[in-house]
Each structure stands twice: as C-alpha cells, then as structure tokens.
PDB file of C-alpha atoms in Angstrom:
ATOM      1  CA  MET A 292      -0.371  -0.225  -0.132  1.00 75.00           C
ATOM      2  CA  ARG A 293       0.963   3.337  -1.030  1.00 89.00           C
ATOM      3  CA  GLU A 294       1.844   5.827   2.208  1.00 93.00           C
ATOM      4  CA  PHE A 295      -0.932   8.393   0.955  1.00 94.00           C
ATOM      5  CA  ASP A 296      -3.485   6.070   0.471  1.00 94.00           C
ATOM      6  CA  PHE A 297      -2.791   4.208   4.082  1.00 96.00           C
ATOM      7  CA  GLU A 298      -1.857   7.883   5.718  1.00 97.00           C
ATOM      8  CA  LEU A 299      -5.306   8.922   4.955  1.00 97.00           C
ATOM      9  CA  ALA A 300      -7.078   5.520   5.606  1.00 97.00           C
ATOM     10  CA  LEU A 301      -5.598   6.176   8.860  1.00 98.00           C
ATOM     11  CA  CYS A 302      -6.638   9.988   9.732  1.00 98.00           C
ATOM     12  CA  ALA A 303     -10.415   8.885   8.744  1.00 97.00           C
ATOM     13  CA  HIS A 304     -10.261   6.127  11.678  1.00 97.00           C
ATOM     14  CA  LEU A 305      -9.004   8.090  14.132  1.00 98.00           C
ATOM     15  CA  GLU A 306     -11.647  10.973  12.874  1.00 97.00           C
ATOM     16  CA  ARG A 307     -14.502   8.139  13.384  1.00 96.00           C
ATOM     17  CA  GLU A 308     -13.335   8.167  17.015  1.00 95.00           C
ATOM     18  CA  GLY A 309     -14.187  11.162  17.818  1.00 95.00           C
ATOM     19  CA  ARG A 310     -10.484  12.609  17.743  1.00 96.00           C
ATOM     20  CA  LEU A 311      -8.836  16.199  16.596  1.00 98.00           C
ATOM     21  CA  VAL A 312      -6.840  14.783  13.300  1.00 98.00           C
ATOM     22  CA  SER A 313      -4.207  16.246  11.044  1.00 98.00           C
ATOM     23  CA  ARG A 314      -1.408  15.570   8.669  1.00 98.00           C
ATOM     24  CA  GLN A 315       1.595  16.885   7.113  1.00 97.00           C
ATOM     25  CA  LEU A 316       2.875  18.988  10.068  1.00 98.00           C
ATOM     26  CA  GLY A 317       5.955  20.984  11.052  1.00 96.00           C
ATOM     27  CA  GLY A 318       6.895  19.215  14.131  1.00 95.00           C
ATOM     28  CA  ALA A 319      10.429  20.819  14.504  1.00 95.00           C
ATOM     29  CA  VAL A 320      11.473  23.525  16.382  1.00 96.00           C
ATOM     30  CA  HIS A 321      14.926  24.574  14.974  1.00 94.00           C
ATOM     31  CA  GLY A 322      15.300  22.470  12.522  1.00 91.00           C
ATOM     32  CA  ARG A 323      12.864  20.510   9.713  1.00 91.00           C
ATOM     33  CA  ARG A 324      10.991  17.671  10.645  1.00 94.00           C
ATOM     34  CA  VAL A 325       6.932  17.015   9.163  1.00 96.00           C
ATOM     35  CA  LEU A 326       4.703  15.063  11.251  1.00 97.00           C
ATOM     36  CA  ASP A 327       3.079  12.762   8.972  1.00 97.00           C
ATOM     37  CA  THR A 328      -0.465  12.208  11.439  1.00 98.00           C
ATOM     38  CA  VAL A 329      -0.968  14.130  14.601  1.00 98.00           C
ATOM     39  CA  VAL A 330      -3.500  13.857  16.645  1.00 98.00           C
ATOM     40  CA  VAL A 331      -4.171  16.504  19.622  1.00 98.00           C
ATOM     41  CA  GLU A 332      -6.819  15.428  22.426  1.00 97.00           C
ATOM     42  CA  PRO A 333      -9.014  17.915  23.675  1.00 96.00           C
ATOM     43  CA  GLY A 334      -8.011  19.816  27.295  1.00 95.00           C
ATOM     44  CA  PRO A 335     -10.227  21.274  30.182  1.00 93.00           C
ATOM     45  CA  GLU A 336     -10.844  24.100  28.401  1.00 97.00           C
ATOM     46  CA  PHE A 337     -11.388  23.228  24.662  1.00 97.00           C
ATOM     47  CA  GLU A 338     -15.005  24.319  24.600  1.00 96.00           C
ATOM     48  CA  GLU A 339     -13.683  27.829  25.239  1.00 96.00           C
ATOM     49  CA  ARG A 340     -11.582  27.808  22.259  1.00 96.00           C
ATOM     50  CA  ALA A 341     -13.699  25.820  19.884  1.00 96.00           C
ATOM     51  CA  ALA A 342     -16.168  29.191  20.413  1.00 95.00           C
ATOM     52  CA  ILE A 343     -13.531  31.068  19.059  1.00 95.00           C
ATOM     53  CA  THR A 344     -13.206  30.035  15.957  1.00 96.00           C
ATOM     54  CA  PRO A 345     -12.738  27.100  13.387  1.00 96.00           C
ATOM     55  CA  ASP A 346      -9.503  28.541  11.873  1.00 96.00           C
ATOM     56  CA  ARG A 347      -6.076  28.707  13.611  1.00 97.00           C
ATOM     57  CA  LEU A 348      -5.100  31.481  15.993  1.00 97.00           C
ATOM     58  CA  PRO A 349      -1.734  33.539  14.841  1.00 96.00           C
ATOM     59  CA  THR A 350       1.062  32.435  17.139  1.00 96.00           C
ATOM     60  CA  ALA A 351       2.257  36.751  17.547  1.00 97.00           C
ATOM     61  CA  ALA A 352      -1.445  37.058  17.998  1.00 97.00           C
ATOM     62  CA  ILE A 353      -1.967  34.839  20.946  1.00 97.00           C
ATOM     63  CA  GLU A 354       1.317  35.623  22.530  1.00 96.00           C
ATOM     64  CA  SER A 355       0.840  39.734  21.934  1.00 96.00           C
ATOM     65  CA  ASP A 356       0.638  42.029  25.287  1.00 95.00           C
ATOM     66  CA  VAL A 357      -2.949  42.245  24.793  1.00 95.00           C
ATOM     67  CA  GLY A 358      -6.211  40.834  26.599  1.00 92.00           C
ATOM     68  CA  PRO A 359      -9.464  41.063  27.180  1.00 92.00           C
ATOM     69  CA  GLY A 360      -9.438  43.851  29.287  1.00 86.00           C
ATOM     70  CA  ARG A 361      -8.618  47.354  28.467  1.00 89.00           C
ATOM     71  CA  ALA A 362      -7.643  47.925  24.639  1.00 93.00           C
ATOM     72  CA  ARG A 363      -3.905  48.257  24.108  1.00 94.00           C
ATOM     73  CA  TYR A 364      -2.574  50.739  21.192  1.00 95.00           C
ATOM     74  CA  TRP A 365      -1.567  47.749  18.593  1.00 94.00           C
ATOM     75  CA  LYS A 366       2.166  48.512  18.309  1.00 94.00           C
ATOM     76  CA  ASP A 367       2.683  48.591  22.025  1.00 95.00           C
ATOM     77  CA  ALA A 368       1.593  44.987  22.779  1.00 95.00           C
ATOM     78  CA  PHE A 369       3.796  42.970  20.289  1.00 96.00           C
ATOM     79  CA  ASP A 370       7.549  42.120  20.435  1.00 94.00           C
ATOM     80  CA  CYS A 371       8.025  41.182  16.914  1.00 93.00           C
ATOM     81  CA  HIS A 372       8.142  42.424  13.482  1.00 94.00           C
ATOM     82  CA  PRO A 373       5.753  45.351  12.797  1.00 94.00           C
ATOM     83  CA  ASP A 374       4.320  43.771   9.773  1.00 96.00           C
ATOM     84  CA  ARG A 375       4.829  40.334  11.542  1.00 96.00           C
ATOM     85  CA  ALA A 376       2.516  42.060  14.268  1.00 96.00           C
ATOM     86  CA  GLU A 377       0.248  43.986  11.776  1.00 95.00           C
ATOM     87  CA  ARG A 378      -0.671  40.845   9.715  1.00 97.00           C
ATOM     88  CA  ALA A 379      -1.294  39.040  13.370  1.00 97.00           C
ATOM     89  CA  VAL A 380      -3.773  42.243  14.410  1.00 97.00           C
ATOM     90  CA  GLU A 381      -6.123  41.658  10.827  1.00 96.00           C
ATOM     91  CA  LEU A 382      -5.986  37.664  11.551  1.00 97.00           C
ATOM     92  CA  ALA A 383      -6.987  37.886  14.858  1.00 97.00           C
ATOM     93  CA  VAL A 384      -9.691  40.219  14.150  1.00 96.00           C
ATOM     94  CA  GLU A 385     -11.136  38.279  11.350  1.00 95.00           C
ATOM     95  CA  ARG A 386     -10.983  35.495  12.930  1.00 95.00           C
ATOM     96  CA  GLY A 387     -12.689  36.769  16.227  1.00 94.00           C
ATOM     97  CA  PHE A 388      -9.867  37.019  19.025  1.00 96.00           C
ATOM     98  CA  PHE A 389      -9.334  40.310  18.697  1.00 96.00           C
ATOM     99  CA  GLU A 390     -11.965  43.939  18.483  1.00 95.00           C
ATOM    100  CA  ARG A 391     -10.103  46.877  17.098  1.00 94.00           C
ATOM    101  CA  GLU A 392     -11.337  50.731  17.668  1.00 94.00           C
ATOM    102  CA  ARG A 393      -9.587  53.495  16.798  1.00 93.00           C
ATOM    103  CA  ARG A 394      -8.633  56.473  18.960  1.00 92.00           C
ATOM    104  CA  GLY A 395      -7.603  59.708  17.893  1.00 89.00           C
ATOM    105  CA  GLY A 396      -6.088  57.855  14.505  1.00 90.00           C
ATOM    106  CA  ARG A 397      -4.649  55.068  16.707  1.00 94.00           C
ATOM    107  CA  THR A 398      -5.812  51.523  15.956  1.00 95.00           C
ATOM    108  CA  TYR A 399      -6.421  49.598  20.253  1.00 96.00           C
ATOM    109  CA  VAL A 400      -7.014  45.972  20.307  1.00 97.00           C
ATOM    110  CA  ARG A 401      -8.697  43.887  22.978  1.00 96.00           C
ATOM    111  CA  GLN A 402      -9.008  40.345  23.299  1.00 96.00           C
ATOM    112  CA  THR A 403     -12.566  38.966  22.730  1.00 94.00           C
ATOM    113  CA  ALA A 404     -12.111  36.313  25.031  1.00 93.00           C
ATOM    114  CA  ARG A 405      -8.682  34.800  27.710  1.00 94.00           C
ATOM    115  CA  TYR A 406      -6.994  32.845  25.176  1.00 96.00           C
ATOM    116  CA  PRO A 407      -7.528  28.621  26.840  1.00 96.00           C
ATOM    117  CA  ASP A 408      -5.387  26.229  28.049  1.00 96.00           C
ATOM    118  CA  TRP A 409      -7.572  23.945  25.697  1.00 97.00           C
ATOM    119  CA  VAL A 410      -4.454  21.306  24.534  1.00 97.00           C
ATOM    120  CA  GLY A 411      -4.285  18.129  26.595  1.00 95.00           C
ATOM    121  CA  GLU A 412      -2.143  15.587  24.844  1.00 97.00           C
ATOM    122  CA  ILE A 413      -0.427  15.825  21.413  1.00 98.00           C
ATOM    123  CA  VAL A 414       0.109  12.303  19.466  1.00 98.00           C
ATOM    124  CA  ALA A 415       3.150  12.335  16.924  1.00 98.00           C
ATOM    125  CA  ILE A 416       2.226   9.754  14.038  1.00 98.00           C
ATOM    126  CA  GLU A 417       4.692   8.195  11.815  1.00 97.00           C
ATOM    127  CA  ASN A 418       2.683   6.610   8.957  1.00 97.00           C
ATOM    128  CA  LYS A 419       5.235   3.633   6.950  1.00 96.00           C
ATOM    129  CA  PRO A 420       3.046   1.151   5.369  1.00 95.00           C
ATOM    130  CA  ASP A 421       5.863  -1.017   4.322  1.00 93.00           C
ATOM    131  CA  LEU A 422       8.708  -1.750   6.846  1.00 92.00           C
ATOM    132  CA  GLY A 423      10.624  -3.384   4.269  1.00 86.00           C
ATOM    133  CA  ARG A 424      11.238   0.315   2.883  1.00 82.00           C
ATOM    134  CA  PRO A 425      12.293   2.353   6.303  1.00 77.00           C
ATOM    135  CA  GLY A 426      13.995   5.073   4.485  1.00 75.00           C
ATOM    136  CA  ASP A 427      14.952   7.352   7.443  1.00 86.00           C
ATOM    137  CA  LEU A 428      12.631   5.964  10.247  1.00 92.00           C
ATOM    138  CA  GLU A 429      15.200   5.747  12.826  1.00 91.00           C
ATOM    139  CA  SER A 430      16.752   8.877  12.319  1.00 90.00           C
ATOM    140  CA  GLN A 431      13.100  10.509  12.485  1.00 93.00           C
ATOM    141  CA  LEU A 432      12.018   8.701  15.584  1.00 96.00           C
ATOM    142  CA  ARG A 433      15.079   9.177  17.737  1.00 94.00           C
ATOM    143  CA  THR A 434      14.376  13.008  16.764  1.00 94.00           C
ATOM    144  CA  ASP A 435      10.951  12.702  17.994  1.00 97.00           C
ATOM    145  CA  VAL A 436      11.601  11.213  21.111  1.00 97.00           C
ATOM    146  CA  SER A 437      14.806  13.058  22.014  1.00 96.00           C
ATOM    147  CA  LEU A 438      12.845  16.593  21.567  1.00 97.00           C
ATOM    148  CA  GLY A 439       9.307  15.509  22.867  1.00 97.00           C
ATOM    149  CA  LEU A 440       7.300  17.703  21.310  1.00 97.00           C
ATOM    150  CA  ALA A 441       4.591  15.551  21.242  1.00 98.00           C
ATOM    151  CA  ASP A 442       3.404  13.760  24.615  1.00 98.00           C
ATOM    152  CA  ARG A 443       3.627  10.410  22.799  1.00 98.00           C
ATOM    153  CA  VAL A 444       4.916   9.061  19.131  1.00 98.00           C
ATOM    154  CA  VAL A 445       3.400   6.238  17.510  1.00 98.00           C
ATOM    155  CA  LEU A 446       4.450   4.457  13.859  1.00 98.00           C
ATOM    156  CA  ALA A 447       1.471   2.957  12.409  1.00 98.00           C
ATOM    157  CA  THR A 448       2.474   0.307   9.627  1.00 97.00           C
ATOM    158  CA  ALA A 449       0.455  -2.246   7.446  1.00 96.00           C
ATOM    159  CA  SER A 450       3.461  -4.806   7.731  1.00 95.00           C
ATOM    160  CA  TYR A 451       3.617  -7.650  10.032  1.00 94.00           C
ATOM    161  CA  VAL A 452       5.777  -6.085  12.584  1.00 93.00           C
ATOM    162  CA  THR A 453       8.386  -8.400  14.108  1.00 93.00           C
ATOM    163  CA  GLY A 454      11.193  -8.300  17.169  1.00 93.00           C
ATOM    164  CA  ALA A 455      13.229  -6.860  14.674  1.00 92.00           C
ATOM    165  CA  HIS A 456      11.528  -4.252  13.856  1.00 92.00           C
ATOM    166  CA  LEU A 457      11.002  -3.514  17.413  1.00 94.00           C
ATOM    167  CA  ASN A 458      14.645  -3.795  18.577  1.00 93.00           C
ATOM    168  CA  ARG A 459      15.616  -1.205  16.103  1.00 92.00           C
ATOM    169  CA  ILE A 460      12.687   1.940  16.753  1.00 94.00           C
ATOM    170  CA  PRO A 461      13.257   3.523  20.243  1.00 96.00           C
ATOM    171  CA  GLU A 462      11.460   1.977  22.755  1.00 96.00           C
ATOM    172  CA  GLU A 463       9.608   4.763  23.872  1.00 98.00           C
ATOM    173  CA  VAL A 464       7.960   4.747  20.588  1.00 98.00           C
ATOM    174  CA  GLY A 465       4.657   3.359  20.017  1.00 98.00           C
ATOM    175  CA  VAL A 466       3.450   0.967  17.169  1.00 98.00           C
ATOM    176  CA  TRP A 467       0.351   0.261  15.789  1.00 98.00           C
ATOM    177  CA  ARG A 468      -0.438  -2.051  13.165  1.00 97.00           C
ATOM    178  CA  PHE A 469      -3.130  -0.695  11.519  1.00 97.00           C
ATOM    179  CA  ASP A 470      -5.314  -2.583   8.052  1.00 96.00           C
ATOM    180  CA  PRO A 471      -6.930   0.266   5.859  1.00 93.00           C
ATOM    181  CA  ASP A 472      -9.491  -2.694   4.899  1.00 90.00           C
ATOM    182  CA  SER A 473     -10.579  -3.165   8.046  1.00 91.00           C
ATOM    183  CA  GLY A 474      -9.795  -0.666   9.657  1.00 91.00           C
ATOM    184  CA  THR A 475      -8.672  -1.988  12.989  1.00 94.00           C
ATOM    185  CA  VAL A 476      -5.829  -1.036  14.867  1.00 96.00           C
ATOM    186  CA  ASP A 477      -3.492  -4.312  16.769  1.00 96.00           C
ATOM    187  CA  ILE A 478      -1.066  -1.856  19.653  1.00 97.00           C
ATOM    188  CA  ARG A 479       2.334  -4.486  19.158  1.00 96.00           C
ATOM    189  CA  ARG A 480       3.734  -1.740  21.462  1.00 97.00           C
ATOM    190  CA  GLU A 481       2.395   1.257  24.157  1.00 97.00           C
ATOM    191  CA  ALA A 482       3.951   4.174  23.433  1.00 98.00           C
ATOM    192  CA  THR A 483       5.484   5.779  25.873  1.00 98.00           C
ATOM    193  CA  PRO A 484       4.466   9.080  27.348  1.00 98.00           C
ATOM    194  CA  LEU A 485       7.393  11.760  26.810  1.00 97.00           C
ATOM    195  CA  PRO A 486       8.903  14.902  29.366  1.00 95.00           C
ATOM    196  CA  THR A 487       6.895  17.648  27.029  1.00 96.00           C
ATOM    197  CA  ASP A 488       7.762  19.990  30.287  1.00 95.00           C
ATOM    198  CA  GLY A 489      11.398  19.845  29.836  1.00 95.00           C
ATOM    199  CA  ALA A 490      14.462  20.930  27.742  1.00 96.00           C
ATOM    200  CA  GLY A 491      14.750  18.392  24.662  1.00 96.00           C
ATOM    201  CA  VAL A 492      17.318  18.100  21.805  1.00 95.00           C
ATOM    202  CA  GLU A 493      16.534  18.093  18.752  1.00 94.00           C
ATOM    203  CA  LEU A 494      18.394  16.612  15.756  1.00 89.00           C
ATOM    204  CA  LEU A 495      19.612  18.934  13.181  1.00 89.00           C
ATOM    205  CA  ASP A 496      22.007  17.181  10.684  1.00 82.00           C
ATOM    206  CA  GLU A 497      23.538  13.982  10.650  1.00 78.00           C
ATOM    207  CA  ARG A 498      26.260  12.406   8.845  1.00 77.00           C
ATOM    208  CA  PRO A 499      28.541   9.446   9.053  1.00 77.00           C
ATOM    209  CA  ILE A 500      30.772  10.729  11.900  1.00 77.00           C
ATOM    210  CA  ARG A 501      28.941  13.075  13.025  1.00 81.00           C
ATOM    211  CA  ALA A 502      25.404  14.940  14.793  1.00 80.00           C
ATOM    212  CA  ASP A 503      24.503  18.637  14.673  1.00 88.00           C
ATOM    213  CA  VAL A 504      22.124  18.833  17.602  1.00 90.00           C
ATOM    214  CA  ARG A 505      20.254  21.871  19.746  1.00 94.00           C
ATOM    215  CA  ILE A 506      19.067  22.347  23.391  1.00 96.00           C
ATOM    216  CA  VAL A 507      15.309  23.206  23.149  1.00 96.00           C
ATOM    217  CA  SER A 508      14.750  24.934  26.324  1.00 97.00           C
ATOM    218  CA  ALA A 509      11.194  23.951  27.854  1.00 97.00           C
ATOM    219  CA  ALA A 510       9.773  27.893  27.243  1.00 96.00           C
ATOM    220  CA  GLU A 511      10.401  26.526  23.242  1.00 97.00           C
ATOM    221  CA  LYS A 512       8.595  23.509  23.433  1.00 96.00           C
ATOM    222  CA  ALA A 513       5.726  25.378  24.898  1.00 96.00           C
ATOM    223  CA  ARG A 514       5.271  27.433  22.360  1.00 96.00           C
ATOM    224  CA  ALA A 515       5.823  25.305  19.452  1.00 97.00           C
ATOM    225  CA  ARG A 516       3.316  22.939  21.340  1.00 97.00           C
ATOM    226  CA  ARG A 517       0.576  25.649  20.910  1.00 97.00           C
ATOM    227  CA  LYS A 518       1.706  26.379  17.745  1.00 97.00           C
ATOM    228  CA  LEU A 519       1.700  22.817  16.371  1.00 98.00           C
ATOM    229  CA  ALA A 520      -2.347  22.513  18.028  1.00 98.00           C
ATOM    230  CA  GLU A 521      -3.358  25.532  16.565  1.00 98.00           C
ATOM    231  CA  ARG A 522      -2.237  24.662  12.980  1.00 98.00           C
ATOM    232  CA  ALA A 523      -3.760  20.891  13.493  1.00 98.00           C
ATOM    233  CA  TYR A 524      -6.956  22.888  14.808  1.00 98.00           C
ATOM    234  CA  GLY A 525      -7.363  25.067  11.986  1.00 97.00           C
ATOM    235  CA  LYS A 526      -5.983  22.603   8.837  1.00 97.00           C
ATOM    236  CA  GLY A 527      -7.863  18.968  10.231  1.00 97.00           C
ATOM    237  CA  TRP A 528      -6.403  15.884   7.438  1.00 98.00           C
ATOM    238  CA  ARG A 529      -8.525  17.050   4.025  1.00 96.00           C
ATOM    239  CA  SER A 530      -5.905  18.953   3.104  1.00 93.00           C
ATOM    240  CA  PHE A 531      -5.720  17.902  -0.326  1.00 92.00           C
ATOM    241  CA  ASP A 532      -7.102  19.126  -3.510  1.00 92.00           C
ATOM    242  CA  TYR A 533      -9.722  16.674  -5.570  1.00 94.00           C
ATOM    243  CA  PRO A 534      -9.080  15.190  -8.861  1.00 93.00           C
ATOM    244  CA  SER A 535     -10.553  17.226 -12.114  1.00 93.00           C
ATOM    245  CA  CYS A 536     -12.115  14.121 -13.062  1.00 94.00           C
ATOM    246  CA  GLU A 537     -15.506  11.944 -13.419  1.00 93.00           C
ATOM    247  CA  ARG A 538     -13.755   9.145 -12.192  1.00 94.00           C
ATOM    248  CA  CYS A 539     -12.728  10.495  -8.786  1.00 94.00           C
ATOM    249  CA  SER A 540     -15.849   9.137  -6.626  1.00 94.00           C
ATOM    250  CA  PRO A 541     -14.686   9.945  -3.057  1.00 95.00           C
ATOM    251  CA  ASP A 542     -15.486   7.937  -0.197  1.00 95.00           C
ATOM    252  CA  ALA A 543     -18.136   8.577   3.075  1.00 95.00           C
ATOM    253  CA  ASP A 544     -14.635   9.666   4.643  1.00 96.00           C
ATOM    254  CA  GLY A 545     -14.161  12.179   1.853  1.00 96.00           C
ATOM    255  CA  ILE A 546     -11.081  10.112   0.418  1.00 96.00           C
ATOM    256  CA  PRO A 547     -10.834  10.686  -3.077  1.00 95.00           C
ATOM    257  CA  TYR A 548     -10.729   7.369  -4.610  1.00 95.00           C
ATOM    258  CA  CYS A 549     -10.280   6.691  -8.288  1.00 94.00           C
ATOM    259  CA  GLN A 550     -12.511   4.016  -9.760  1.00 93.00           C
ATOM    260  CA  TRP A 551      -9.395   3.634 -12.576  1.00 93.00           C
ATOM    261  CA  LYS A 552      -6.881   3.224 -10.438  1.00 93.00           C
ATOM    262  CA  ASP A 553      -9.124   1.352  -8.244  1.00 93.00           C
ATOM    263  CA  ARG A 554      -7.589   3.772  -5.199  1.00 92.00           C
ATOM    264  CA  ALA A 555      -6.992   6.669  -3.675  1.00 93.00           C
ATOM    265  CA  VAL A 556      -5.146   8.775  -5.668  1.00 92.00           C
ATOM    266  CA  ARG A 557      -3.227  12.019  -5.112  1.00 92.00           C
ATOM    267  CA  ALA A 558      -4.566  14.279  -7.874  1.00 90.00           C
ATOM    268  CA  SER A 559      -1.086  16.931  -7.618  1.00 87.00           C
ATOM    269  CA  ASP A 560       0.660  13.516  -8.541  1.00 86.00           C
ATOM    270  CA  GLU A 561      -1.241  11.213 -11.367  1.00 86.00           C
ATOM    271  CA  CYS A 562      -4.636  12.710 -12.455  1.00 89.00           C
ATOM    272  CA  GLY A 563      -4.747  15.086 -14.872  1.00 88.00           C
ATOM    273  CA  PRO A 564      -4.961  14.414 -19.187  1.00 89.00           C
ATOM    274  CA  ASP A 565      -1.723  11.953 -18.717  1.00 89.00           C
ATOM    275  CA  CYS A 566      -3.453   9.470 -17.716  1.00 92.00           C
ATOM    276  CA  GLU A 567      -5.335   6.761 -19.340  1.00 91.00           C
ATOM    277  CA  GLY A 568      -8.645   6.780 -17.223  1.00 91.00           C
ATOM    278  CA  TYR A 569      -8.794  10.724 -17.035  1.00 92.00           C
ATOM    279  CA  ALA A 570     -11.795  12.133 -17.981  1.00 93.00           C
ATOM    280  CA  ALA A 571     -11.929  15.909 -17.757  1.00 93.00           C
ATOM    281  CA  ALA A 572     -15.039  17.372 -15.546  1.00 94.00           C
ATOM    282  CA  ASP A 573     -15.539  19.471 -12.224  1.00 94.00           C
ATOM    283  CA  PRO A 574     -13.879  18.159  -9.003  1.00 93.00           C
ATOM    284  CA  PRO A 575     -16.579  16.405  -6.544  1.00 93.00           C
ATOM    285  CA  ALA A 576     -18.061  18.747  -4.274  1.00 92.00           C
ATOM    286  CA  VAL A 577     -17.294  17.156  -0.597  1.00 94.00           C
ATOM    287  CA  ASP A 578     -18.283  19.146   2.348  1.00 95.00           C
ATOM    288  CA  GLY A 579     -15.286  18.086   4.481  1.00 95.00           C
ATOM    289  CA  GLU A 580     -15.866  20.598   7.342  1.00 96.00           C
ATOM    290  CA  SER A 581     -19.544  18.914   8.243  1.00 96.00           C
ATOM    291  CA  LEU A 582     -17.822  15.440   8.065  1.00 97.00           C
ATOM    292  CA  ARG A 583     -15.389  16.874  10.752  1.00 97.00           C
ATOM    293  CA  ALA A 584     -18.513  18.969  12.993  1.00 97.00           C
ATOM    294  CA  GLU A 585     -20.359  15.500  13.382  1.00 96.00           C
ATOM    295  CA  ARG A 586     -17.128  13.123  14.191  1.00 97.00           C
ATOM    296  CA  THR A 587     -15.387  15.607  16.083  1.00 97.00           C
ATOM    297  CA  PRO A 588     -15.315  18.157  18.722  1.00 96.00           C
ATOM    298  CA  TRP A 589     -14.456  20.453  16.111  1.00 97.00           C
ATOM    299  CA  ARG A 590     -17.080  23.106  15.469  1.00 95.00           C
ATOM    300  CA  ALA A 591     -17.368  24.713  12.092  1.00 94.00           C
ATOM    301  CA  ASP A 592     -19.206  27.679  13.196  1.00 92.00           C
ATOM    302  CA  PRO A 593     -19.027  28.846  16.388  1.00 91.00           C
ATOM    303  CA  ASP A 594     -20.486  31.865  17.745  1.00 79.00           C
ATOM    304  CA  GLY A 595     -17.772  33.297  18.437  1.00 69.00           C
ATOM    305  CA  ARG A 596     -17.646  33.392  14.423  1.00 49.00           C
ATOM    306  CA  ARG A 597     -21.145  35.003  13.469  1.00 42.00           C
ATOM    307  CA  ARG A 598     -19.814  37.905  15.849  1.00 44.00           C
ATOM    308  CA  ARG A 599     -17.113  38.049  13.497  1.00 42.00           C
ATOM    309  CA  GLN A 600     -19.317  38.216  10.651  1.00 40.00           C
ATOM    310  CA  SER A 601     -22.080  40.221  11.595  1.00 36.00           C
ATOM    311  CA  GLY A 602     -19.519  43.259  12.398  1.00 41.00           C
ATOM    312  CA  LEU A 603     -16.700  42.489   9.650  1.00 40.00           C
ATOM    313  CA  ASP A 604     -17.455  45.651   8.014  1.00 35.00           C
ATOM    314  CA  GLN A 605     -16.910  47.877  11.195  1.00 40.00           C
ATOM    315  CA  PHE A 606     -13.443  49.191  10.709  1.00 37.00           C
ATOM    316  CA  ARG A 607     -12.885  49.291   7.213  1.00 36.00           C
TER     317      ARG A 607
END
C-alpha cells in the first residue's frame, strides 16, 4: 500500500473515533521535520477554544500583551517585527479573537476572550505502511523522542511487525499495525509518555561521523506545542485537492477514490490528461467541514465566528 492511501485511511479511522486529526505538519523547533499525522486530544478548556473560531489563531496574537480587559495600542503590545504584528492583528480580528477600535488616529485592540488552556495530549504518528522500505525512519523517530514535542510518538504500519523491527526503533515509540480495509488497529507496543514540560534535544543534521544537535528549552517547546496544536486545529486532514475527473468518487470519509486505479489518488501527482482513465469534469464537491464537525468536537461555525461576520465591515 502507498503511504498516501495509508495515511488518509488512518486519519479517517481516527476521526471516526472522535479525535482531532491533522496531517503533514511541521514538528520541529529549529530543524526540519514534518509529522505525518497529528492527533490533538482536547484539554480542560477546549469548549472555550472551539467557541472562538474554527481557524488557526496566529502565534504572534496569542503571545502578544493584548488581553480581554482594556484595549491597547497595537504597536505597544507586540515584541516582533511590525509587519508580522500587523498581519497578526488583521488575522486575529478577522477570526474573532481581537476587537479593534480607533482613537485619535490610532488602532487599539483587545481580546474577545482569554486564550484558553485547550490542549490535552498531542500524539505524533509516523506512517510507514511497508517496513521493508524504512527510509530514514529510525533517525526520524529518535529525533521525535529526544525532542519530546509530542506527548507520545507512534509508528503506524501495515506490515507484519517482528521483534527485529521493534528493536530497531526507540523503545519509547508505540507501534500500531493498522489494516486500512477493516479499519482495525493492533497495538504491538504501547507508546511511553514523553517529558514535554522539560528541555529537549533536537537533531538538526546527521552525517556518518557527526551529528549536529541543539538543546531546546522548555519555553521553546511550549511555544512550539501551542503552534502545532493551533495548526492542527485549523487545518484538519482533508487538505488535499480533489481530481478534476469524473472517475473520482470520494468515499464516505471524503477520501479521493479513483474508479480507474481502484484506490485513493493524489490529484497533484497522478491525475490529469496523461492518465489513460482521465475524463475531465469538475472536482467532486465534498463538505469536509461538515464531516469533521459531525465526528469530532471541532466546531465549523461557532458563536465567535458569527459575531465576527456580523461586524465584519466595522473598521474598513
């Protein structure tokens, strides 16, 4: 099975269990690491977060000195480049996290609600359906464990898992054998919780006789975890395009299934006039937001968004 098909099937399975799922998210602090699948378990104040906006809240706005009390002059509330601060203000207002008012030719902002402690647990899943072609799997998993950005790290595969496979990856990594056809998960090894509230070690580069690493402070990790969770909340996992072909028939989970190839397809890589089964048509209409809202605690149109829409032109 190809990794794209496997990844979408696993995301759909996890979503049907009511989990907040996203895919292909940056999972590094100073280096480069893309996490295949990210699951965010809701924390104690999740409802407060869901009531604000279905979209990602900008990091600069969350970290600013803007609060829900007295409005502040926007330039005094940010410790970053003015262009980034201005963009953060625009997005925060657009997404209902900030309110904006004008006084004497200056723009003042306040939060519509305090930013809540909404993240419970973050699980990072590395998808490798075929363990016979591991690629850089061991190095990637060692980096995830030593950094400790996620609370748990899991390897998901469709392969038969042997003791030799388990011995080649860090013992903290959980191992799932996932069958996309039946939607069943056989947990071959439970994941060990990682110390996310302390410092971590991030592998930046590895060569035969040298490895470059960097210590990541607890504060840097906390900031990166919040950023990762916000991206997962806003993006979801249906971030792919649907093929402009009449043979694309999305299944009940919204996965782009191709009748010609008899499997899921990635529109950007393998669909178009060069395909012998291609038949030009409008892309199929899939309401991924409704599917996500029905199956998970994520809310597609919360009260906060409706307030923003009703006053959208107030400051234009």
